[in-house]
């Protein structure tokens, strides 16, 4: 496979030539924001929604994207084309940049835009997607908005990394994180849903406003399911009939075991299957897609 092409320092280069300064505040302090989007069959799904969240994250951290929104769209489309992929994982990052000093002083930093594209990759092994994930509640918590607002998709994801390490050490597939009050919050890079009957519930505090979470809410309403953003205790998860995680990169992933308790029947349930199908159909429909290739290629 040829080397991936990456946009960095204002230009497209092969991955082996894609470098940033060791004095970039992203390296020194995890200071920057990112977005992850998905291209499916040559269309970028819900790009506008990702860009809206991206610009809010930038604004909240007093960062500026080095290019206009219009140019950013063009560069993302170009990055997918240059990597010649139709099903892709797309990530773009704005780092605070460097001012030549290894100090926590942002003045004079020049922001850097990085765009990465890789062929689509599954976030869990196929058999785990089929049987359902075994999940462990992590001791480490999601920070509250007073500490580091989870709405900001920042490069400061260490508490999710710690949670994942904890889950792995315990032999689980993924970690569930609670918020600082002990309520169910989100997973390692996923939003969370629990199912009781034909009713879906999802945490509402200290979470990233997931694009997939919003798609699930809208699809559930179309399917005449009840959906509620609410406060959930671990008890609500342990006693749920079904539970699933969702994200752009992972889609919908069933959870069949939490902290040694089986969820529902211990198998992915009918509501998960209905929702997962609806979500895959929505992506495949191209309804919210920005086409990357010209219509001739997109149609072949
Ligand atoms: N929560 C966190 C902490 C995330 O990083 C992500 C994305 N990886 C999500 C939820 C899911 O968000 P989205 O559906 O927009 O990918």
PDB file of C-alpha atoms and ligand atoms in Angstrom:
ATOM      1  CA  UNK A   1       0.000   0.000   0.000  1.00  0.00           C
ATOM      2  CA  UNK A   2       1.331   3.459  -0.868  1.00  0.00           C
ATOM      3  CA  UNK A   3       2.065   5.907   1.926  1.00  0.00           C
ATOM      4  CA  UNK A   4      -0.887   7.924   3.223  1.00  0.00           C
ATOM      5  CA  UNK A   5      -0.899  11.588   2.253  1.00  0.00           C
ATOM      6  CA  UNK A   6      -1.219  14.032   5.126  1.00  0.00           C
ATOM      7  CA  UNK A   7      -1.926  17.753   5.194  1.00  0.00           C
ATOM      8  CA  UNK A   8       0.374  19.594   7.619  1.00  0.00           C
ATOM      9  CA  UNK A   9       2.204  22.952   7.740  1.00  0.00           C
ATOM     10  CA  UNK A  10       0.019  24.223   4.871  1.00  0.00           C
ATOM     11  CA  UNK A  11       0.779  21.453   2.386  1.00  0.00           C
ATOM     12  CA  UNK A  12       0.113  17.792   1.458  1.00  0.00           C
ATOM     13  CA  UNK A  13       3.066  15.444   2.084  1.00  0.00           C
ATOM     14  CA  UNK A  14       3.609  11.666   2.400  1.00  0.00           C
ATOM     15  CA  UNK A  15       3.222  10.430   5.985  1.00  0.00           C
ATOM     16  CA  UNK A  16       6.990   9.925   6.442  1.00  0.00           C
ATOM     17  CA  UNK A  17       7.517  13.650   5.738  1.00  0.00           C
ATOM     18  CA  UNK A  18       4.627  14.845   7.937  1.00  0.00           C
ATOM     19  CA  UNK A  19       6.229  16.436  10.992  1.00  0.00           C
ATOM     20  CA  UNK A  20       5.414  19.140  13.514  1.00  0.00           C
ATOM     21  CA  UNK A  21       7.638  21.071  15.903  1.00  0.00           C
ATOM     22  CA  UNK A  22       8.475  19.430  19.240  1.00  0.00           C
ATOM     23  CA  UNK A  23       7.718  22.891  20.679  1.00  0.00           C
ATOM     24  CA  UNK A  24       4.126  22.727  19.399  1.00  0.00           C
ATOM     25  CA  UNK A  25       1.825  23.173  22.390  1.00  0.00           C
ATOM     26  CA  UNK A  26      -0.032  20.058  21.230  1.00  0.00           C
ATOM     27  CA  UNK A  27       3.143  18.098  22.076  1.00  0.00           C
ATOM     28  CA  UNK A  28       3.966  20.059  25.235  1.00  0.00           C
ATOM     29  CA  UNK A  29       0.476  20.408  26.721  1.00  0.00           C
ATOM     30  CA  UNK A  30      -2.071  18.504  24.598  1.00  0.00           C
ATOM     31  CA  UNK A  31      -3.266  21.956  23.508  1.00  0.00           C
ATOM     32  CA  UNK A  32      -5.446  21.677  20.435  1.00  0.00           C
ATOM     33  CA  UNK A  33      -8.724  20.315  19.104  1.00  0.00           C
ATOM     34  CA  UNK A  34      -9.683  17.568  16.691  1.00  0.00           C
ATOM     35  CA  UNK A  35     -12.590  16.042  14.800  1.00  0.00           C
ATOM     36  CA  UNK A  36     -13.168  12.576  13.439  1.00  0.00           C
ATOM     37  CA  UNK A  37     -15.491  12.087  10.467  1.00  0.00           C
ATOM     38  CA  UNK A  38     -16.378   9.212   8.206  1.00  0.00           C
ATOM     39  CA  UNK A  39     -16.462   8.871   4.435  1.00  0.00           C
ATOM     40  CA  UNK A  40     -18.726   6.103   3.193  1.00  0.00           C
ATOM     41  CA  UNK A  41     -18.897   5.096  -0.438  1.00  0.00           C
ATOM     42  CA  UNK A  42     -17.201   8.331  -1.434  1.00  0.00           C
ATOM     43  CA  UNK A  43     -19.361  10.709   0.646  1.00  0.00           C
ATOM     44  CA  UNK A  44     -18.396  12.452   3.870  1.00  0.00           C
ATOM     45  CA  UNK A  45     -21.189  11.895   6.399  1.00  0.00           C
ATOM     46  CA  UNK A  46     -22.584  14.933   8.267  1.00  0.00           C
ATOM     47  CA  UNK A  47     -19.516  17.059   7.553  1.00  0.00           C
ATOM     48  CA  UNK A  48     -21.370  20.262   8.450  1.00  0.00           C
ATOM     49  CA  UNK A  49     -22.273  18.914  11.891  1.00  0.00           C
ATOM     50  CA  UNK A  50     -18.633  17.952  12.512  1.00  0.00           C
ATOM     51  CA  UNK A  51     -17.474  21.394  11.372  1.00  0.00           C
ATOM     52  CA  UNK A  52     -20.004  23.150  13.615  1.00  0.00           C
ATOM     53  CA  UNK A  53     -18.718  21.227  16.636  1.00  0.00           C
ATOM     54  CA  UNK A  54     -15.107  21.800  15.549  1.00  0.00           C
ATOM     55  CA  UNK A  55     -15.540  25.574  15.369  1.00  0.00           C
ATOM     56  CA  UNK A  56     -17.224  25.603  18.794  1.00  0.00           C
ATOM     57  CA  UNK A  57     -14.307  23.613  20.267  1.00  0.00           C
ATOM     58  CA  UNK A  58     -11.822  26.045  18.680  1.00  0.00           C
ATOM     59  CA  UNK A  59     -13.729  29.068  19.984  1.00  0.00           C
ATOM     60  CA  UNK A  60     -13.930  27.628  23.506  1.00  0.00           C
ATOM     61  CA  UNK A  61     -10.120  27.255  23.526  1.00  0.00           C
ATOM     62  CA  UNK A  62      -9.468  30.645  21.863  1.00  0.00           C
ATOM     63  CA  UNK A  63      -7.947  28.913  18.872  1.00  0.00           C
ATOM     64  CA  UNK A  64      -8.312  29.844  15.217  1.00  0.00           C
ATOM     65  CA  UNK A  65      -8.268  27.525  12.239  1.00  0.00           C
ATOM     66  CA  UNK A  66      -5.479  28.708   9.898  1.00  0.00           C
ATOM     67  CA  UNK A  67      -7.831  28.412   6.874  1.00  0.00           C
ATOM     68  CA  UNK A  68     -11.424  29.521   6.232  1.00  0.00           C
ATOM     69  CA  UNK A  69     -14.314  27.056   6.674  1.00  0.00           C
ATOM     70  CA  UNK A  70     -14.745  26.894   2.906  1.00  0.00           C
ATOM     71  CA  UNK A  71     -11.052  26.104   2.399  1.00  0.00           C
ATOM     72  CA  UNK A  72     -11.142  23.540   5.197  1.00  0.00           C
ATOM     73  CA  UNK A  73     -13.962  21.673   3.430  1.00  0.00           C
ATOM     74  CA  UNK A  74     -11.986  21.777   0.175  1.00  0.00           C
ATOM     75  CA  UNK A  75      -8.837  20.487   1.932  1.00  0.00           C
ATOM     76  CA  UNK A  76     -10.717  17.635   3.647  1.00  0.00           C
ATOM     77  CA  UNK A  77     -12.271  16.604   0.322  1.00  0.00           C
ATOM     78  CA  UNK A  78      -8.842  16.847  -1.344  1.00  0.00           C
ATOM     79  CA  UNK A  79      -7.252  14.747   1.428  1.00  0.00           C
ATOM     80  CA  UNK A  80      -9.768  11.938   0.831  1.00  0.00           C
ATOM     81  CA  UNK A  81      -9.198  12.131  -2.937  1.00  0.00           C
ATOM     82  CA  UNK A  82      -5.406  12.120  -2.641  1.00  0.00           C
ATOM     83  CA  UNK A  83      -5.603   9.011  -0.470  1.00  0.00           C
ATOM     84  CA  UNK A  84      -7.925   7.451  -3.045  1.00  0.00           C
ATOM     85  CA  UNK A  85     -10.329   5.900  -0.543  1.00  0.00           C
ATOM     86  CA  UNK A  86     -14.106   5.665  -0.601  1.00  0.00           C
ATOM     87  CA  UNK A  87     -14.635   4.325   2.941  1.00  0.00           C
ATOM     88  CA  UNK A  88     -12.397   6.385   5.169  1.00  0.00           C
ATOM     89  CA  UNK A  89     -11.572   7.454   8.662  1.00  0.00           C
ATOM     90  CA  UNK A  90     -10.872  11.205   8.518  1.00  0.00           C
ATOM     91  CA  UNK A  91      -9.304  13.169  11.337  1.00  0.00           C
ATOM     92  CA  UNK A  92      -8.370  16.821  11.386  1.00  0.00           C
ATOM     93  CA  UNK A  93      -6.572  18.647  14.152  1.00  0.00           C
ATOM     94  CA  UNK A  94      -5.725  22.246  14.938  1.00  0.00           C
ATOM     95  CA  UNK A  95      -2.770  22.542  17.314  1.00  0.00           C
ATOM     96  CA  UNK A  96      -1.956  25.722  19.252  1.00  0.00           C
ATOM     97  CA  UNK A  97       1.404  25.634  17.453  1.00  0.00           C
ATOM     98  CA  UNK A  98       4.770  26.909  18.633  1.00  0.00           C
ATOM     99  CA  UNK A  99       6.234  30.293  19.558  1.00  0.00           C
ATOM    100  CA  UNK A 100       9.749  28.887  19.800  1.00  0.00           C
ATOM    101  CA  UNK A 101       9.698  28.467  23.606  1.00  0.00           C
ATOM    102  CA  UNK A 102       8.904  25.375  25.743  1.00  0.00           C
ATOM    103  CA  UNK A 103       6.699  27.478  28.025  1.00  0.00           C
ATOM    104  CA  UNK A 104       2.968  27.507  28.739  1.00  0.00           C
ATOM    105  CA  UNK A 105       2.650  30.948  27.150  1.00  0.00           C
ATOM    106  CA  UNK A 106       0.326  30.998  24.156  1.00  0.00           C
ATOM    107  CA  UNK A 107       1.323  34.427  22.776  1.00  0.00           C
ATOM    108  CA  UNK A 108       2.866  34.249  19.355  1.00  0.00           C
ATOM    109  CA  UNK A 109       1.875  30.631  18.690  1.00  0.00           C
ATOM    110  CA  UNK A 110       1.084  29.925  15.040  1.00  0.00           C
ATOM    111  CA  UNK A 111      -1.752  27.424  14.734  1.00  0.00           C
ATOM    112  CA  UNK A 112      -1.222  24.344  12.603  1.00  0.00           C
ATOM    113  CA  UNK A 113      -3.859  22.345  10.724  1.00  0.00           C
ATOM    114  CA  UNK A 114      -3.319  18.609  10.223  1.00  0.00           C
ATOM    115  CA  UNK A 115      -5.617  16.375   8.135  1.00  0.00           C
ATOM    116  CA  UNK A 116      -5.246  12.582   8.267  1.00  0.00           C
ATOM    117  CA  UNK A 117      -7.118  10.058   6.131  1.00  0.00           C
ATOM    118  CA  UNK A 118      -6.923   6.281   6.474  1.00  0.00           C
ATOM    119  CA  UNK A 119      -9.023   3.484   4.999  1.00  0.00           C
ATOM    120  CA  UNK A 120     -12.005   2.770   7.258  1.00  0.00           C
ATOM    121  CA  UNK A 121     -11.091   0.571  10.221  1.00  0.00           C
ATOM    122  CA  UNK A 122     -13.362  -1.278  12.617  1.00  0.00           C
ATOM    123  CA  UNK A 123     -13.165  -0.115  16.218  1.00  0.00           C
ATOM    124  CA  UNK A 124     -13.664  -3.588  17.662  1.00  0.00           C
ATOM    125  CA  UNK A 125     -12.949  -7.129  16.508  1.00  0.00           C
ATOM    126  CA  UNK A 126     -15.729  -8.544  14.324  1.00  0.00           C
ATOM    127  CA  UNK A 127     -16.603 -11.275  16.841  1.00  0.00           C
ATOM    128  CA  UNK A 128     -16.920  -8.685  19.646  1.00  0.00           C
ATOM    129  CA  UNK A 129     -19.273  -6.618  17.468  1.00  0.00           C
ATOM    130  CA  UNK A 130     -21.353  -9.762  16.928  1.00  0.00           C
ATOM    131  CA  UNK A 131     -21.324 -11.055  20.507  1.00  0.00           C
ATOM    132  CA  UNK A 132     -21.299  -7.646  22.229  1.00  0.00           C
ATOM    133  CA  UNK A 133     -18.637  -5.804  24.207  1.00  0.00           C
ATOM    134  CA  UNK A 134     -17.548  -6.674  27.739  1.00  0.00           C
ATOM    135  CA  UNK A 135     -17.278  -3.364  29.533  1.00  0.00           C
ATOM    136  CA  UNK A 136     -15.786  -2.282  32.842  1.00  0.00           C
ATOM    137  CA  UNK A 137     -16.675   0.857  34.759  1.00  0.00           C
ATOM    138  CA  UNK A 138     -13.427   2.755  35.259  1.00  0.00           C
ATOM    139  CA  UNK A 139     -12.307   4.236  38.575  1.00  0.00           C
ATOM    140  CA  UNK A 140     -11.166   7.379  36.734  1.00  0.00           C
ATOM    141  CA  UNK A 141     -14.058   9.825  36.069  1.00  0.00           C
ATOM    142  CA  UNK A 142     -14.958  12.161  33.202  1.00  0.00           C
ATOM    143  CA  UNK A 143     -14.077  15.692  34.333  1.00  0.00           C
ATOM    144  CA  UNK A 144     -16.875  18.156  34.956  1.00  0.00           C
ATOM    145  CA  UNK A 145     -17.219  21.347  32.928  1.00  0.00           C
ATOM    146  CA  UNK A 146     -15.534  23.223  35.795  1.00  0.00           C
ATOM    147  CA  UNK A 147     -12.366  21.183  35.147  1.00  0.00           C
ATOM    148  CA  UNK A 148     -12.320  20.510  31.414  1.00  0.00           C
ATOM    149  CA  UNK A 149     -15.556  20.766  29.473  1.00  0.00           C
ATOM    150  CA  UNK A 150     -16.281  17.476  27.691  1.00  0.00           C
ATOM    151  CA  UNK A 151     -18.088  19.418  24.926  1.00  0.00           C
ATOM    152  CA  UNK A 152     -14.643  20.507  23.741  1.00  0.00           C
ATOM    153  CA  UNK A 153     -13.137  17.796  21.559  1.00  0.00           C
ATOM    154  CA  UNK A 154      -9.659  18.634  22.767  1.00  0.00           C
ATOM    155  CA  UNK A 155      -6.360  16.783  22.503  1.00  0.00           C
ATOM    156  CA  UNK A 156      -6.570  16.314  26.271  1.00  0.00           C
ATOM    157  CA  UNK A 157      -8.041  12.805  26.280  1.00  0.00           C
ATOM    158  CA  UNK A 158      -5.797  11.356  28.997  1.00  0.00           C
ATOM    159  CA  UNK A 159      -8.630  10.436  31.301  1.00  0.00           C
ATOM    160  CA  UNK A 160     -10.147   8.323  28.490  1.00  0.00           C
ATOM    161  CA  UNK A 161      -6.732   6.755  27.876  1.00  0.00           C
ATOM    162  CA  UNK A 162      -6.461   5.902  31.596  1.00  0.00           C
ATOM    163  CA  UNK A 163      -9.943   4.401  31.542  1.00  0.00           C
ATOM    164  CA  UNK A 164      -9.080   2.248  28.523  1.00  0.00           C
ATOM    165  CA  UNK A 165      -5.865   1.028  30.210  1.00  0.00           C
ATOM    166  CA  UNK A 166      -7.906   0.108  33.254  1.00  0.00           C
ATOM    167  CA  UNK A 167     -10.462  -1.798  31.170  1.00  0.00           C
ATOM    168  CA  UNK A 168      -7.731  -3.642  29.247  1.00  0.00           C
ATOM    169  CA  UNK A 169      -5.914  -4.579  32.467  1.00  0.00           C
ATOM    170  CA  UNK A 170      -9.165  -6.070  33.749  1.00  0.00           C
ATOM    171  CA  UNK A 171      -9.666  -8.081  30.542  1.00  0.00           C
ATOM    172  CA  UNK A 172     -12.611  -5.970  29.332  1.00  0.00           C
ATOM    173  CA  UNK A 173     -13.036  -4.606  25.795  1.00  0.00           C
ATOM    174  CA  UNK A 174     -14.008  -1.061  26.681  1.00  0.00           C
ATOM    175  CA  UNK A 175     -14.361   1.315  29.602  1.00  0.00           C
ATOM    176  CA  UNK A 176     -17.476   3.068  30.848  1.00  0.00           C
ATOM    177  CA  UNK A 177     -16.805   6.360  32.603  1.00  0.00           C
ATOM    178  CA  UNK A 178     -18.935   7.979  35.279  1.00  0.00           C
ATOM    179  CA  UNK A 179     -19.105  11.734  35.794  1.00  0.00           C
ATOM    180  CA  UNK A 180     -17.837  13.406  38.959  1.00  0.00           C
ATOM    181  CA  UNK A 181     -21.230  12.711  40.640  1.00  0.00           C
ATOM    182  CA  UNK A 182     -21.039   8.996  39.860  1.00  0.00           C
ATOM    183  CA  UNK A 183     -23.642   9.093  37.075  1.00  0.00           C
ATOM    184  CA  UNK A 184     -23.163   7.118  33.865  1.00  0.00           C
ATOM    185  CA  UNK A 185     -21.422   9.525  31.472  1.00  0.00           C
ATOM    186  CA  UNK A 186     -19.734   8.187  28.359  1.00  0.00           C
ATOM    187  CA  UNK A 187     -17.368   5.497  27.194  1.00  0.00           C
ATOM    188  CA  UNK A 188     -13.846   5.583  25.812  1.00  0.00           C
ATOM    189  CA  UNK A 189     -14.691   7.731  22.767  1.00  0.00           C
ATOM    190  CA  UNK A 190     -18.391   6.789  22.605  1.00  0.00           C
ATOM    191  CA  UNK A 191     -21.747   8.051  23.823  1.00  0.00           C
ATOM    192  CA  UNK A 192     -23.916   5.617  25.732  1.00  0.00           C
ATOM    193  CA  UNK A 193     -27.535   4.448  25.405  1.00  0.00           C
ATOM    194  CA  UNK A 194     -29.509   2.092  27.631  1.00  0.00           C
ATOM    195  CA  UNK A 195     -32.775   0.484  26.567  1.00  0.00           C
ATOM    196  CA  UNK A 196     -35.771  -0.349  28.759  1.00  0.00           C
ATOM    197  CA  UNK A 197     -38.674  -1.688  26.674  1.00  0.00           C
ATOM    198  CA  UNK A 198     -39.180   0.674  23.707  1.00  0.00           C
ATOM    199  CA  UNK A 199     -37.536   3.511  25.555  1.00  0.00           C
ATOM    200  CA  UNK A 200     -33.960   4.717  25.016  1.00  0.00           C
ATOM    201  CA  UNK A 201     -32.110   6.782  27.589  1.00  0.00           C
ATOM    202  CA  UNK A 202     -28.800   8.573  27.219  1.00  0.00           C
ATOM    203  CA  UNK A 203     -26.737  10.651  29.674  1.00  0.00           C
ATOM    204  CA  UNK A 204     -26.991  14.411  29.299  1.00  0.00           C
ATOM    205  CA  UNK A 205     -24.229  15.900  31.503  1.00  0.00           C
ATOM    206  CA  UNK A 206     -20.490  16.314  30.918  1.00  0.00           C
ATOM    207  CA  UNK A 207     -20.541  14.497  27.574  1.00  0.00           C
ATOM    208  CA  UNK A 208     -19.304  15.243  24.095  1.00  0.00           C
ATOM    209  CA  UNK A 209     -22.355  16.154  21.990  1.00  0.00           C
ATOM    210  CA  UNK A 210     -21.878  13.163  19.698  1.00  0.00           C
ATOM    211  CA  UNK A 211     -22.963  13.430  16.072  1.00  0.00           C
ATOM    212  CA  UNK A 212     -23.904   9.725  16.178  1.00  0.00           C
ATOM    213  CA  UNK A 213     -25.798  10.231  19.474  1.00  0.00           C
ATOM    214  CA  UNK A 214     -27.886  12.885  17.674  1.00  0.00           C
ATOM    215  CA  UNK A 215     -28.440  10.573  14.672  1.00  0.00           C
ATOM    216  CA  UNK A 216     -29.573   7.801  17.049  1.00  0.00           C
ATOM    217  CA  UNK A 217     -32.006  10.176  18.794  1.00  0.00           C
ATOM    218  CA  UNK A 218     -33.516  11.265  15.454  1.00  0.00           C
ATOM    219  CA  UNK A 219     -33.705   7.717  14.057  1.00  0.00           C
ATOM    220  CA  UNK A 220     -35.276   6.406  17.268  1.00  0.00           C
ATOM    221  CA  UNK A 221     -37.965   9.077  17.047  1.00  0.00           C
ATOM    222  CA  UNK A 222     -38.636   8.081  13.410  1.00  0.00           C
ATOM    223  CA  UNK A 223     -38.967   4.460  14.594  1.00  0.00           C
ATOM    224  CA  UNK A 224     -41.495   5.565  17.248  1.00  0.00           C
ATOM    225  CA  UNK A 225     -39.192   4.740  20.138  1.00  0.00           C
ATOM    226  CA  UNK A 226     -39.136   7.054  23.145  1.00  0.00           C
ATOM    227  CA  UNK A 227     -35.820   8.818  23.735  1.00  0.00           C
ATOM    228  CA  UNK A 228     -34.785  10.710  26.817  1.00  0.00           C
ATOM    229  CA  UNK A 229     -31.561  12.581  27.650  1.00  0.00           C
ATOM    230  CA  UNK A 230     -31.383  12.165  31.390  1.00  0.00           C
ATOM    231  CA  UNK A 231     -29.360  11.289  34.499  1.00  0.00           C
ATOM    232  CA  UNK A 232     -28.524   7.598  34.694  1.00  0.00           C
ATOM    233  CA  UNK A 233     -27.163   5.646  37.635  1.00  0.00           C
ATOM    234  CA  UNK A 234     -25.084   2.477  37.220  1.00  0.00           C
ATOM    235  CA  UNK A 235     -28.186   0.613  38.450  1.00  0.00           C
ATOM    236  CA  UNK A 236     -30.049   1.816  35.316  1.00  0.00           C
ATOM    237  CA  UNK A 237     -27.300   0.306  33.167  1.00  0.00           C
ATOM    238  CA  UNK A 238     -27.019  -2.958  35.114  1.00  0.00           C
ATOM    239  CA  UNK A 239     -30.777  -3.510  34.891  1.00  0.00           C
ATOM    240  CA  UNK A 240     -31.183  -2.363  31.267  1.00  0.00           C
ATOM    241  CA  UNK A 241     -32.577  -4.801  28.714  1.00  0.00           C
ATOM    242  CA  UNK A 242     -30.009  -3.565  26.236  1.00  0.00           C
ATOM    243  CA  UNK A 243     -27.096  -1.167  26.149  1.00  0.00           C
ATOM    244  CA  UNK A 244     -25.003   0.197  23.307  1.00  0.00           C
ATOM    245  CA  UNK A 245     -22.213   2.665  22.580  1.00  0.00           C
ATOM    246  CA  UNK A 246     -22.046   4.903  19.518  1.00  0.00           C
ATOM    247  CA  UNK A 247     -19.525   7.030  17.672  1.00  0.00           C
ATOM    248  CA  UNK A 248     -18.663   8.167  14.173  1.00  0.00           C
ATOM    249  CA  UNK A 249     -15.713   5.812  13.845  1.00  0.00           C
ATOM    250  CA  UNK A 250     -17.299   2.833  15.615  1.00  0.00           C
ATOM    251  CA  UNK A 251     -20.962   3.137  14.598  1.00  0.00           C
ATOM    252  CA  UNK A 252     -23.272   1.395  17.064  1.00  0.00           C
ATOM    253  CA  UNK A 253     -21.649  -1.245  19.274  1.00  0.00           C
ATOM    254  CA  UNK A 254     -23.681  -3.522  21.547  1.00  0.00           C
ATOM    255  CA  UNK A 255     -22.678  -3.911  25.203  1.00  0.00           C
ATOM    256  CA  UNK A 256     -23.604  -7.311  26.615  1.00  0.00           C
ATOM    257  CA  UNK A 257     -21.613  -7.348  29.833  1.00  0.00           C
ATOM    258  CA  UNK A 258     -20.942  -4.582  32.349  1.00  0.00           C
ATOM    259  CA  UNK A 259     -18.822  -5.141  35.462  1.00  0.00           C
ATOM    260  CA  UNK A 260     -19.456  -8.891  35.317  1.00  0.00           C
ATOM    261  CA  UNK A 261     -23.268  -8.522  34.982  1.00  0.00           C
ATOM    262  CA  UNK A 262     -24.837  -9.594  31.727  1.00  0.00           C
ATOM    263  CA  UNK A 263     -26.990  -6.904  30.163  1.00  0.00           C
ATOM    264  CA  UNK A 264     -30.429  -8.260  29.286  1.00  0.00           C
ATOM    265  CA  UNK A 265     -30.090 -11.682  27.665  1.00  0.00           C
ATOM    266  CA  UNK A 266     -26.325 -11.250  27.315  1.00  0.00           C
ATOM    267  CA  UNK A 267     -26.738 -11.049  23.528  1.00  0.00           C
ATOM    268  CA  UNK A 268     -27.184  -7.962  21.293  1.00  0.00           C
ATOM    269  CA  UNK A 269     -30.901  -7.208  21.473  1.00  0.00           C
ATOM    270  CA  UNK A 270     -33.636  -6.354  18.947  1.00  0.00           C
ATOM    271  CA  UNK A 271     -33.603  -2.584  19.590  1.00  0.00           C
ATOM    272  CA  UNK A 272     -29.844  -2.451  19.075  1.00  0.00           C
ATOM    273  CA  UNK A 273     -30.235  -4.365  15.806  1.00  0.00           C
ATOM    274  CA  UNK A 274     -33.055  -2.088  14.635  1.00  0.00           C
ATOM    275  CA  UNK A 275     -31.098   1.056  15.502  1.00  0.00           C
ATOM    276  CA  UNK A 276     -27.821  -0.204  14.059  1.00  0.00           C
ATOM    277  CA  UNK A 277     -29.520  -1.111  10.764  1.00  0.00           C
ATOM    278  CA  UNK A 278     -31.265   2.265  10.599  1.00  0.00           C
ATOM    279  CA  UNK A 279     -27.957   4.020  11.219  1.00  0.00           C
ATOM    280  CA  UNK A 280     -26.054   2.002   8.598  1.00  0.00           C
ATOM    281  CA  UNK A 281     -28.884   2.596   6.109  1.00  0.00           C
ATOM    282  CA  UNK A 282     -28.750   6.329   6.813  1.00  0.00           C
ATOM    283  CA  UNK A 283     -25.007   6.477   6.113  1.00  0.00           C
ATOM    284  CA  UNK A 284     -25.321   4.289   2.997  1.00  0.00           C
ATOM    285  CA  UNK A 285     -28.221   6.427   1.687  1.00  0.00           C
ATOM    286  CA  UNK A 286     -25.826   9.338   1.155  1.00  0.00           C
ATOM    287  CA  UNK A 287     -28.630  11.596   2.465  1.00  0.00           C
ATOM    288  CA  UNK A 288     -26.244  13.581   4.667  1.00  0.00           C
ATOM    289  CA  UNK A 289     -23.163  13.007   2.547  1.00  0.00           C
ATOM    290  CA  UNK A 290     -20.869  15.475   0.792  1.00  0.00           C
ATOM    291  CA  UNK A 291     -19.678  13.645  -2.359  1.00  0.00           C
ATOM    292  CA  UNK A 292     -15.892  13.561  -2.681  1.00  0.00           C
ATOM    293  CA  UNK A 293     -15.527  12.200  -6.176  1.00  0.00           C
ATOM    294  CA  UNK A 294     -17.180  13.433  -9.326  1.00  0.00           C
ATOM    295  CA  UNK A 295     -20.605  11.932 -10.125  1.00  0.00           C
ATOM    296  CA  UNK A 296     -19.110   9.470 -12.643  1.00  0.00           C
ATOM    297  CA  UNK A 297     -16.814   7.901 -10.029  1.00  0.00           C
ATOM    298  CA  UNK A 298     -19.406   8.125  -7.294  1.00  0.00           C
ATOM    299  CA  UNK A 299     -21.808   6.126  -9.421  1.00  0.00           C
ATOM    300  CA  UNK A 300     -19.477   3.328 -10.484  1.00  0.00           C
TER     301      UNK A 300
HETATM  302  N1  LIG B   1     -17.590  10.876  23.410  1.00  0.00           N
HETATM  303  C1  LIG B   1     -16.274  11.090  23.247  1.00  0.00           C
HETATM  304  C2  LIG B   1     -15.438  11.415  24.422  1.00  0.00           C
HETATM  305  C3  LIG B   1     -15.701  11.018  21.960  1.00  0.00           C
HETATM  306  O1  LIG B   1     -14.396  11.250  21.789  1.00  0.00           O
HETATM  307  C4  LIG B   1     -16.524  10.688  20.859  1.00  0.00           C
HETATM  308  C5  LIG B   1     -15.942  10.598  19.466  1.00  0.00           C
HETATM  309  N2  LIG B   1     -14.857   9.733  19.397  1.00  0.00           N
HETATM  310  C6  LIG B   1     -17.885  10.454  21.076  1.00  0.00           C
HETATM  311  C7  LIG B   1     -18.392  10.579  22.362  1.00  0.00           C
HETATM  312  C8  LIG B   1     -18.817  10.139  19.926  1.00  0.00           C
HETATM  313  O2  LIG B   1     -18.980  11.281  19.137  1.00  0.00           O
HETATM  314  P1  LIG B   1     -19.318  11.203  17.564  1.00  0.00           P
HETATM  315  O3  LIG B   1     -20.557  10.399  17.449  1.00  0.00           O
HETATM  316  O4  LIG B   1     -19.493  12.608  17.155  1.00  0.00           O
HETATM  317  O5  LIG B   1     -18.158  10.534  16.910  1.00  0.00           O
END
